[in-house]
Amino acid sequence: MERPARSEGARASPTPGDDGRVLPVAAPLARVLPAGGLRRGSTVAVGAGPGSTSLLFALLSAASASGAWAGVVGRPDLGLLAAAEAGVRLDRLALVPRPGRDLVAVVAALVDGLDLVAVAGHERAGVRAADRQRLAARVRQRGAVLVALGAWPGADLELSCTRAAWQGLVGAGAGRLRARHVQVRVRGRGIAPDGRTAGMQLPGGSGAVEPPADDAVSVPLQAAARAAV
């Protein structure tokens, strides 16, 4: 892969903080993150499971909409239509679906030129602790944000989705899926040991993250999957 050119244009992005050290996120997430957004120089782990891809889109959307450049490594199955509906700016998104054995080098190169880099498949690739430490140091040096999809020991923050409940389903799963209500849990630096949780629609009816609704109906995930076909 060609190394992305590092330029002032690629790094400049409006942020909510006066000092430019925080990338913005959607309001429901901002309320639960310790900095109100993604602090530059930090590493964030997103737990696997239902809602993880929607949570990734929620982290990418506000940042890319505000002018930040983002990249996703190791997700050949990433749905670009769903990403666009969630508010991700595709013209500010670089994709490396299959980095192969060069995963660490690819991520390091993207960190040099982009504001936010998400990586998947690092567990299968056998990324070593020393590689994680070097990437984290590079992220701090460059002022980027690294989002690991899966376990990442030593991450500054860990986000996960729990208690998924769908709107639009009745009984055993009849109806049309409109939105999914989840509890997002955040643990890590700057947060009490028990962590923080916040309810939100992920995705909401518009496809983007939205505040929680009161009429979510919990149904088995298998039934939800059948209704979505």
Coordinates of N, CA and C in Angstrom, one line a residue:
M1 N 0.8 -1.2 0.0 CA 0.0 0.0 0.0 C 0.9 1.2 0.0
E2 N 0.5 2.2 -0.8 CA 1.2 3.5 -0.9 C 1.0 4.3 0.4
R3 N 2.1 4.8 1.0 CA 2.0 5.5 2.2 C 1.3 6.8 2.0
P4 N 0.3 7.1 2.8 CA -0.5 8.3 2.6 C 0.4 9.6 2.9
A5 N 0.2 10.6 2.0 CA 1.0 11.8 2.2 C 0.5 12.6 3.4
R6 N 1.4 13.0 4.2 CA 1.1 13.8 5.4 C 1.1 15.2 5.0
S7 N -0.1 15.9 5.2 CA -0.2 17.3 4.7 C -1.0 18.0 5.8
E8 N -0.9 19.3 5.7 CA -1.7 20.2 6.7 C -3.2 20.0 6.4
G9 N -3.5 19.9 5.1 CA -4.9 19.7 4.8 C -5.5 18.4 5.3
A10 N -4.8 17.4 5.4 CA -5.3 16.1 5.8 C -5.4 16.1 7.3
R11 N -4.7 16.9 8.0 CA -4.7 16.8 9.5 C -5.6 17.8 10.1
A12 N -6.0 18.9 9.4 CA -6.8 19.9 9.9 C -8.2 19.5 10.0
S13 N -8.8 19.6 11.2 CA -10.2 19.2 11.4 C -10.8 19.9 12.5
P14 N -12.0 20.6 12.4 CA -12.6 21.3 13.5 C -13.0 20.3 14.6
T15 N -12.8 20.7 15.8 CA -13.1 19.8 17.0 C -13.9 20.7 18.0
P16 N -14.5 20.0 18.9 CA -15.3 20.8 19.9 C -14.5 21.5 20.9
G17 N -13.3 21.1 21.2 CA -12.4 21.7 22.2 C -11.7 22.9 21.6
D18 N -11.6 24.0 22.4 CA -10.9 25.2 21.9 C -9.4 24.9 21.5
D19 N -8.8 23.9 22.1 CA -7.4 23.6 21.8 C -7.3 22.5 20.7
G20 N -8.4 22.0 20.2 CA -8.3 21.1 19.1 C -7.9 19.7 19.4
R21 N -7.9 19.3 20.7 CA -7.4 18.0 21.1 C -8.4 17.0 21.3
V22 N -9.7 17.2 20.9 CA -10.7 16.3 21.0 C -11.5 16.2 19.7
L23 N -11.6 15.0 19.1 CA -12.5 14.8 17.9 C -13.9 14.7 18.4
P24 N -14.9 15.3 17.7 CA -16.3 15.3 18.1 C -16.9 13.9 17.9
V25 N -17.9 13.6 18.7 CA -18.7 12.4 18.5 C -20.2 12.9 18.6
A26 N -21.1 12.0 18.2 CA -22.5 12.3 18.3 C -22.9 12.6 19.8
A27 N -23.9 13.4 20.0 CA -24.3 13.8 21.3 C -24.5 12.7 22.3
P28 N -25.3 11.6 22.0 CA -25.5 10.6 22.9 C -24.2 9.9 23.5
L29 N -23.2 9.9 22.6 CA -21.9 9.3 23.0 C -21.1 10.4 23.8
A30 N -21.2 11.6 23.4 CA -20.4 12.7 24.0 C -20.7 12.8 25.5
R31 N -22.0 12.4 25.9 CA -22.4 12.6 27.3 C -21.7 11.5 28.2
V32 N -21.2 10.4 27.6 CA -20.7 9.3 28.4 C -19.2 9.2 28.3
L33 N -18.5 9.9 27.3 CA -17.1 9.9 27.2 C -16.5 10.9 28.1
P34 N -15.3 10.6 28.7 CA -14.8 11.5 29.7 C -14.4 12.8 29.2
A35 N -13.9 12.9 27.9 CA -13.5 14.2 27.3 C -14.6 14.8 26.5
G36 N -15.8 14.2 26.4 CA -16.9 14.7 25.6 C -16.7 14.3 24.1
G37 N -15.7 13.5 23.8 CA -15.3 13.2 22.4 C -14.1 12.2 22.5
L38 N -13.5 12.1 21.4 CA -12.3 11.2 21.3 C -11.0 12.0 21.4
R39 N -10.3 11.8 22.5 CA -9.1 12.6 22.7 C -8.0 12.2 21.8
R40 N -7.4 13.2 21.1 CA -6.3 12.9 20.2 C -5.2 12.2 21.0
G41 N -4.5 11.3 20.4 CA -3.4 10.6 21.1 C -3.9 9.4 21.9
S42 N -5.2 9.0 21.8 CA -5.7 8.0 22.6 C -6.0 6.7 21.8
T43 N -6.1 5.6 22.4 CA -6.5 4.3 21.8 C -7.8 3.8 22.5
V44 N -8.7 3.5 21.6 CA -10.1 3.1 22.1 C -10.4 1.7 21.6
A45 N -10.8 0.8 22.4 CA -11.2 -0.6 22.0 C -12.7 -0.7 22.0
V46 N -13.2 -1.2 20.9 CA -14.7 -1.4 20.8 C -14.9 -2.9 20.9
G47 N -15.7 -3.4 21.9 CA -15.9 -4.8 22.1 C -16.7 -5.4 21.0
A48 N -16.4 -6.7 20.7 CA -17.1 -7.4 19.6 C -18.5 -7.7 20.1
G49 N -19.4 -8.0 19.2 CA -20.8 -8.4 19.5 C -21.8 -7.5 18.8
P50 N -23.1 -7.7 19.0 CA -24.1 -6.9 18.4 C -24.0 -5.5 18.7
G51 N -24.1 -4.6 17.6 CA -23.9 -3.2 17.8 C -22.5 -2.7 17.6
S52 N -21.5 -3.5 17.5 CA -20.1 -3.0 17.4 C -19.9 -2.2 16.1
T53 N -20.4 -2.7 15.0 CA -20.2 -1.9 13.7 C -21.0 -0.6 13.8
S54 N -22.2 -0.6 14.3 CA -22.9 0.7 14.5 C -22.2 1.6 15.4
L55 N -21.6 1.1 16.4 CA -20.8 1.9 17.4 C -19.6 2.5 16.6
L56 N -18.9 1.7 15.8 CA -17.8 2.2 15.0 C -18.3 3.4 14.1
F57 N -19.4 3.2 13.4 CA -20.0 4.3 12.6 C -20.3 5.5 13.4
A58 N -20.8 5.3 14.6 CA -21.1 6.5 15.5 C -19.8 7.2 15.8
L59 N -18.7 6.5 16.0 CA -17.5 7.2 16.3 C -16.9 7.9 15.1
L60 N -17.1 7.4 13.9 CA -16.6 8.0 12.7 C -17.4 9.1 12.2
S61 N -18.7 9.1 12.4 CA -19.6 10.0 11.7 C -19.4 11.5 12.0
A62 N -19.4 11.9 13.3 CA -19.3 13.3 13.7 C -17.9 13.8 13.3
A63 N -16.9 13.0 13.6 CA -15.5 13.4 13.3 C -15.3 13.7 11.8
S64 N -15.8 12.7 10.9 CA -15.6 12.9 9.5 C -16.5 14.1 9.0
A65 N -17.7 14.3 9.6 CA -18.6 15.4 9.2 C -18.0 16.7 9.5
S66 N -17.1 16.8 10.6 CA -16.5 18.0 11.0 C -15.2 18.3 10.2
G67 N -14.8 17.4 9.4 CA -13.6 17.6 8.6 C -12.5 16.7 8.8
A68 N -12.6 15.8 9.8 CA -11.5 14.8 10.1 C -11.4 13.8 9.0
W69 N -10.2 13.2 8.8 CA -10.0 12.1 7.9 C -9.9 10.8 8.7
A70 N -10.5 9.8 8.2 CA -10.6 8.5 8.9 C -10.2 7.3 8.0
G71 N -9.8 6.2 8.6 CA -9.4 5.0 7.8 C -9.9 3.8 8.6
V72 N -10.3 2.7 7.8 CA -10.7 1.5 8.4 C -9.8 0.4 7.8
V73 N -9.2 -0.4 8.6 CA -8.3 -1.5 8.2 C -8.8 -2.8 8.6
G74 N -8.8 -3.8 7.7 CA -9.2 -5.1 8.0 C -10.7 -5.5 8.1
R75 N -11.5 -4.7 7.4 CA -13.0 -4.9 7.4 C -13.5 -5.0 6.0
P76 N -13.2 -6.1 5.3 CA -13.7 -6.3 3.9 C -15.2 -6.3 3.8
D77 N -15.9 -6.6 4.9 CA -17.3 -6.7 4.9 C -18.0 -5.4 5.3
L78 N -17.3 -4.4 5.4 CA -17.9 -3.1 5.9 C -18.9 -2.6 4.9
G79 N -20.1 -2.3 5.3 CA -21.1 -1.8 4.4 C -21.1 -0.3 4.3
L80 N -20.7 0.2 3.1 CA -20.5 1.6 2.9 C -21.9 2.3 2.8
L81 N -22.9 1.7 2.3 CA -24.2 2.3 2.4 C -24.7 2.5 3.8
A82 N -24.5 1.5 4.7 CA -24.9 1.7 6.1 C -24.0 2.8 6.7
A83 N -22.7 2.8 6.3 CA -21.8 3.9 6.9 C -22.3 5.3 6.5
A84 N -22.7 5.4 5.2 CA -23.2 6.7 4.8 C -24.5 7.1 5.5
E85 N -25.4 6.1 5.6 CA -26.7 6.4 6.3 C -26.4 6.8 7.8
A86 N -25.3 6.3 8.4 CA -25.0 6.6 9.8 C -24.3 8.0 9.9
G87 N -24.1 8.6 8.7 CA -23.5 9.9 8.8 C -22.0 10.0 8.5
V88 N -21.4 8.9 8.1 CA -19.9 8.9 7.8 C -19.7 9.5 6.5
R89 N -18.8 10.4 6.4 CA -18.4 11.0 5.1 C -17.5 10.1 4.3
L90 N -18.0 9.5 3.3 CA -17.2 8.5 2.6 C -16.1 9.1 1.8
D91 N -16.2 10.4 1.5 CA -15.1 11.1 0.8 C -14.0 11.4 1.7
R92 N -14.1 11.2 3.0 CA -13.1 11.4 4.0 C -12.7 10.0 4.6
L93 N -13.0 8.9 4.0 CA -12.8 7.6 4.5 C -11.9 6.8 3.6
A94 N -10.7 6.3 4.2 CA -9.8 5.4 3.5 C -10.0 4.0 3.9
L95 N -10.1 3.1 3.0 CA -10.3 1.7 3.3 C -9.2 0.8 2.9
V96 N -8.7 -0.1 3.8 CA -7.7 -1.1 3.4 C -8.4 -2.4 3.9
P97 N -9.2 -3.0 3.0 CA -10.0 -4.2 3.5 C -9.1 -5.4 3.9
R98 N -8.0 -5.6 3.2 CA -7.2 -6.8 3.4 C -5.7 -6.4 3.5
P99 N -5.3 -6.1 4.7 CA -3.9 -5.6 4.8 C -2.9 -6.8 4.8
G100 N -3.4 -8.0 5.0 CA -2.5 -9.2 5.0 C -1.5 -9.1 6.1
R101 N -0.3 -9.5 5.8 CA 0.7 -9.6 6.9 C 1.3 -8.2 7.3
D102 N 0.9 -7.2 6.5 CA 1.4 -5.9 6.8 C 0.5 -5.0 7.6
L103 N -0.4 -5.7 8.4 CA -1.4 -4.9 9.2 C -0.8 -3.8 10.0
V104 N 0.2 -4.2 10.8 CA 0.8 -3.2 11.7 C 1.4 -2.0 10.9
A105 N 2.1 -2.3 9.8 CA 2.7 -1.3 9.0 C 1.7 -0.4 8.3
V106 N 0.6 -1.0 7.9 CA -0.5 -0.2 7.3 C -1.1 0.7 8.3
V107 N -1.4 0.2 9.5 CA -2.0 1.1 10.5 C -1.0 2.2 10.8
A108 N 0.2 1.9 11.0 CA 1.2 3.0 11.3 C 1.3 4.0 10.2
A109 N 1.2 3.6 9.0 CA 1.2 4.6 7.9 C 0.0 5.5 7.9
L110 N -1.2 4.9 8.1 CA -2.4 5.7 8.1 C -2.4 6.6 9.3
V111 N -1.9 6.2 10.4 CA -1.8 7.1 11.6 C -1.0 8.4 11.3
D112 N 0.0 8.2 10.4 CA 0.8 9.4 10.1 C 0.0 10.4 9.3
G113 N -1.0 10.0 8.6 CA -1.7 11.0 7.7 C -3.2 11.2 8.0
L114 N -3.8 10.4 8.9 CA -5.2 10.6 9.2 C -5.4 10.9 10.6
D115 N -6.7 11.3 10.9 CA -7.0 11.7 12.3 C -7.5 10.6 13.1
L116 N -8.2 9.6 12.5 CA -8.8 8.5 13.2 C -8.6 7.2 12.3
V117 N -8.1 6.2 12.9 CA -7.8 4.9 12.2 C -8.5 3.8 13.0
A118 N -9.3 3.0 12.4 CA -9.9 1.9 13.0 C -9.3 0.6 12.4
V119 N -9.0 -0.4 13.3 CA -8.4 -1.6 12.8 C -9.1 -2.8 13.4
A120 N -9.3 -3.8 12.5 CA -9.9 -5.1 12.9 C -9.0 -6.2 12.4
G121 N -9.2 -7.4 13.0 CA -8.4 -8.5 12.6 C -7.0 -8.6 13.2
H122 N -6.7 -7.7 14.2 CA -5.4 -7.7 14.8 C -5.2 -8.9 15.7
E123 N -6.3 -9.4 16.2 CA -6.2 -10.6 17.1 C -5.9 -11.9 16.2
R124 N -6.5 -12.0 15.1 CA -6.2 -13.1 14.2 C -4.8 -13.0 13.6
A125 N -4.4 -11.8 13.4 CA -3.1 -11.5 12.8 C -1.9 -11.7 13.8
G126 N -2.3 -11.9 15.1 CA -1.3 -12.1 16.1 C -0.4 -10.9 16.4
V127 N -1.0 -9.8 16.4 CA -0.3 -8.5 16.8 C 0.2 -8.7 18.2
R128 N 1.5 -8.4 18.3 CA 2.2 -8.6 19.6 C 2.1 -7.4 20.5
A129 N 2.3 -7.6 21.8 CA 2.2 -6.5 22.8 C 3.2 -5.4 22.4
A130 N 4.4 -5.8 21.9 CA 5.3 -4.7 21.5 C 4.8 -3.9 20.4
D131 N 4.1 -4.6 19.4 CA 3.5 -3.8 18.3 C 2.4 -2.9 18.8
R132 N 1.6 -3.4 19.7 CA 0.5 -2.5 20.2 C 1.2 -1.3 20.9
Q133 N 2.2 -1.5 21.7 CA 2.9 -0.4 22.4 C 3.5 0.6 21.4
R134 N 4.1 0.1 20.3 CA 4.6 1.0 19.3 C 3.6 1.8 18.6
L135 N 2.4 1.2 18.3 CA 1.4 1.9 17.6 C 0.8 2.9 18.5
A136 N 0.6 2.6 19.8 CA 0.0 3.5 20.8 C 0.9 4.7 20.9
A137 N 2.2 4.5 20.9 CA 3.2 5.6 21.0 C 3.1 6.5 19.8
R138 N 3.0 5.9 18.6 CA 2.9 6.6 17.4 C 1.6 7.5 17.3
V139 N 0.5 6.9 17.8 CA -0.8 7.6 17.9 C -0.6 8.8 18.8
R140 N 0.0 8.7 19.9 CA 0.2 9.8 20.8 C 1.1 10.9 20.1
Q141 N 2.1 10.4 19.5 CA 3.0 11.4 18.8 C 2.3 12.2 17.7
R142 N 1.5 11.5 16.9 CA 0.9 12.1 15.8 C -0.4 12.8 16.1
G143 N -0.9 12.6 17.3 CA -2.2 13.2 17.7 C -3.4 12.7 17.0
A144 N -3.3 11.4 16.7 CA -4.4 10.7 16.0 C -5.2 10.0 17.1
V145 N -6.3 9.2 16.6 CA -7.0 8.3 17.5 C -7.0 7.0 16.8
L146 N -6.7 5.9 17.6 CA -6.8 4.5 17.1 C -8.0 3.8 17.7
V147 N -8.8 3.3 16.9 CA -10.0 2.5 17.4 C -9.8 1.1 17.0
A148 N -9.6 0.2 18.0 CA -9.4 -1.2 17.8 C -10.7 -1.9 17.9
L149 N -11.1 -2.7 16.9 CA -12.3 -3.5 16.9 C -12.1 -4.8 17.5
G150 N -12.2 -5.0 18.8 CA -11.9 -6.2 19.5 C -11.0 -5.8 20.6
A151 N -10.5 -6.9 21.4 CA -9.7 -6.6 22.5 C -8.4 -5.9 22.2
W152 N -8.0 -5.0 23.0 CA -6.7 -4.3 22.8 C -6.2 -3.9 24.2
P153 N -5.4 -4.8 24.8 CA -4.9 -4.6 26.1 C -4.1 -3.3 26.2
G154 N -4.4 -2.5 27.2 CA -3.7 -1.2 27.4 C -4.4 -0.1 26.7
A155 N -5.6 -0.3 26.2 CA -6.4 0.8 25.6 C -6.8 1.8 26.6
D156 N -6.9 3.1 26.2 CA -7.2 4.2 27.1 C -8.7 4.0 27.5
L157 N -9.6 3.6 26.5 CA -11.0 3.5 26.8 C -11.5 2.2 26.2
E158 N -12.5 1.6 26.8 CA -13.1 0.4 26.2 C -14.6 0.6 26.2
L159 N -15.2 0.5 25.0 CA -16.6 0.7 24.7 C -17.2 -0.7 24.3
S160 N -18.4 -0.9 24.8 CA -19.2 -2.1 24.4 C -20.6 -1.8 24.4
C161 N -21.4 -2.6 23.7 CA -22.9 -2.5 23.6 C -23.5 -3.7 24.4
T162 N -24.5 -3.4 25.2 CA -25.2 -4.5 25.9 C -26.7 -4.2 25.8
R163 N -27.5 -5.2 26.1 CA -29.0 -5.1 26.3 C -29.6 -4.6 25.0
A164 N -29.4 -5.2 23.9 CA -30.0 -4.8 22.7 C -31.5 -5.0 22.7
A165 N -32.3 -4.0 22.2 CA -33.7 -4.2 22.2 C -34.2 -3.4 20.9
W166 N -35.0 -4.1 20.1 CA -35.4 -3.6 18.8 C -36.8 -2.9 18.9
Q167 N -37.0 -1.9 18.1 CA -38.2 -1.2 17.9 C -38.8 -1.7 16.6
G168 N -40.1 -1.9 16.6 CA -40.8 -2.3 15.4 C -41.2 -3.8 15.3
L169 N -40.7 -4.6 16.2 CA -41.0 -6.0 16.2 C -42.1 -6.3 17.2
V170 N -43.0 -7.3 16.9 CA -44.1 -7.7 17.7 C -44.0 -9.2 18.0
G171 N -44.2 -9.6 19.2 CA -44.3 -11.0 19.5 C -43.0 -11.7 19.2
A172 N -43.0 -12.8 18.3 CA -41.8 -13.6 18.0 C -40.9 -12.9 16.9
G173 N -41.3 -11.7 16.5 CA -40.4 -11.1 15.6 C -41.1 -10.6 14.3
A174 N -42.4 -10.5 14.3 CA -43.1 -10.0 13.1 C -43.0 -8.4 13.1
G175 N -42.9 -7.9 11.9 CA -42.9 -6.4 11.8 C -41.7 -6.0 11.0
R176 N -41.4 -4.7 11.2 CA -40.2 -4.1 10.4 C -39.3 -3.4 11.4
L177 N -38.0 -3.8 11.3 CA -37.0 -3.2 12.2 C -36.9 -1.7 11.9
R178 N -37.0 -0.9 13.0 CA -36.9 0.6 12.8 C -35.6 1.1 13.5
A179 N -35.3 0.6 14.7 CA -34.2 1.1 15.4 C -33.8 0.1 16.5
R180 N -32.6 0.2 16.9 CA -32.1 -0.7 18.0 C -31.7 0.1 19.2
H181 N -32.2 -0.2 20.3 CA -31.8 0.5 21.6 C -30.8 -0.4 22.3
V182 N -29.7 0.3 22.7 CA -28.6 -0.4 23.4 C -28.1 0.4 24.6
Q183 N -27.5 -0.3 25.4 CA -26.7 0.4 26.5 C -25.2 0.4 26.1
V184 N -24.6 1.5 26.0 CA -23.2 1.6 25.7 C -22.5 1.8 27.0
R185 N -21.5 0.9 27.3 CA -20.7 1.0 28.5 C -19.3 1.4 28.1
V186 N -18.8 2.4 28.9 CA -17.5 2.9 28.7 C -16.7 2.7 30.0
R187 N -15.5 2.2 29.8 CA -14.5 2.0 30.9 C -13.2 2.5 30.5
G188 N -12.4 2.9 31.5 CA -11.0 3.3 31.2 C -10.6 4.5 32.0
R189 N -9.5 5.2 31.4 CA -8.9 6.3 32.1 C -9.9 7.5 32.2
G190 N -9.9 8.1 33.4 CA -10.7 9.2 33.6 C -12.2 8.9 34.0
I191 N -12.4 7.6 34.2 CA -13.7 7.1 34.6 C -13.6 6.2 35.8
A192 N -14.6 6.3 36.7 CA -14.7 5.5 37.9 C -14.6 4.0 37.5
P193 N -14.1 3.2 38.4 CA -13.8 1.7 38.1 C -15.1 1.0 37.6
D194 N -16.3 1.4 38.0 CA -17.5 0.8 37.6 C -17.9 1.2 36.1
G195 N -17.2 2.2 35.6 CA -17.5 2.6 34.3 C -18.8 3.5 34.2
R196 N -19.1 3.8 33.0 CA -20.3 4.6 32.7 C -21.2 3.9 31.7
T197 N -22.5 4.1 31.8 CA -23.4 3.5 30.8 C -24.4 4.6 30.3
A198 N -24.8 4.5 29.1 CA -25.8 5.4 28.5 C -26.6 4.7 27.5
G199 N -27.9 4.9 27.6 CA -28.8 4.3 26.6 C -28.9 5.2 25.3
M200 N -29.0 4.5 24.2 CA -29.1 5.3 22.9 C -29.7 4.3 21.8
Q201 N -30.1 4.9 20.7 CA -30.6 4.1 19.6 C -29.4 4.0 18.6
L202 N -29.0 2.8 18.4 CA -27.8 2.5 17.6 C -28.0 1.3 16.7
P203 N -28.5 1.5 15.4 CA -28.8 2.8 14.9 C -30.2 3.3 15.2
G204 N -30.4 4.6 15.0 CA -31.8 5.1 15.2 C -32.6 5.0 13.9
G205 N -33.7 5.5 13.8 CA -34.6 5.4 12.6 C -34.0 6.0 11.4
S206 N -33.1 7.0 11.6 CA -32.4 7.7 10.5 C -31.2 6.9 10.0
G207 N -30.8 5.9 10.7 CA -29.5 5.2 10.4 C -28.4 5.7 11.3
A208 N -28.5 6.9 11.9 CA -27.4 7.4 12.7 C -27.8 7.2 14.2
V209 N -26.8 7.4 15.1 CA -27.0 7.3 16.5 C -28.0 8.3 17.0
E210 N -29.0 8.0 17.8 CA -30.0 8.9 18.3 C -30.2 8.7 19.8
P211 N -30.8 9.7 20.5 CA -31.1 9.5 21.9 C -32.1 8.3 22.1
P212 N -32.2 7.8 23.3 CA -33.0 6.6 23.5 C -34.5 6.9 23.4
A213 N -35.2 5.8 23.0 CA -36.7 5.9 22.9 C -37.3 5.0 24.0
D214 N -38.5 5.3 24.3 CA -39.2 4.6 25.5 C -39.9 3.3 25.0
D215 N -40.1 3.1 23.7 CA -41.0 2.0 23.3 C -40.2 0.9 22.7
A216 N -38.9 0.7 23.0 CA -38.1 -0.4 22.5 C -38.7 -1.7 23.1
V217 N -38.8 -2.7 22.2 CA -39.3 -4.0 22.6 C -38.2 -5.0 22.5
S218 N -37.8 -5.7 23.5 CA -36.8 -6.7 23.5 C -37.3 -8.0 22.9
V219 N -36.6 -8.5 21.9 CA -36.9 -9.8 21.3 C -35.6 -10.6 21.1
P220 N -35.7 -11.9 21.0 CA -34.5 -12.7 20.7 C -33.8 -12.2 19.4
L221 N -32.4 -12.2 19.5 CA -31.7 -11.7 18.3 C -32.0 -12.5 17.1
Q222 N -32.3 -13.8 17.2 CA -32.6 -14.7 16.1 C -33.9 -14.2 15.4
A223 N -34.8 -13.8 16.2 CA -36.1 -13.3 15.6 C -35.8 -12.0 14.9
A224 N -35.0 -11.1 15.5 CA -34.7 -9.9 14.9 C -34.0 -10.1 13.5
A225 N -33.1 -11.1 13.5 CA -32.4 -11.4 12.2 C -33.4 -11.9 11.2
R226 N -34.4 -12.7 11.6 CA -35.3 -13.2 10.6 C -36.2 -12.0 10.0
A227 N -36.5 -11.1 10.9 CA -37.4 -10.0 10.5 C -36.6 -9.1 9.6
A228 N -35.3 -9.0 9.7 CA -34.5 -8.1 8.9 C -34.3 -8.6 7.5
V229 N -34.5 -9.9 7.2 CA -34.3 -10.5 5.9 C -35.3 -9.9 4.9

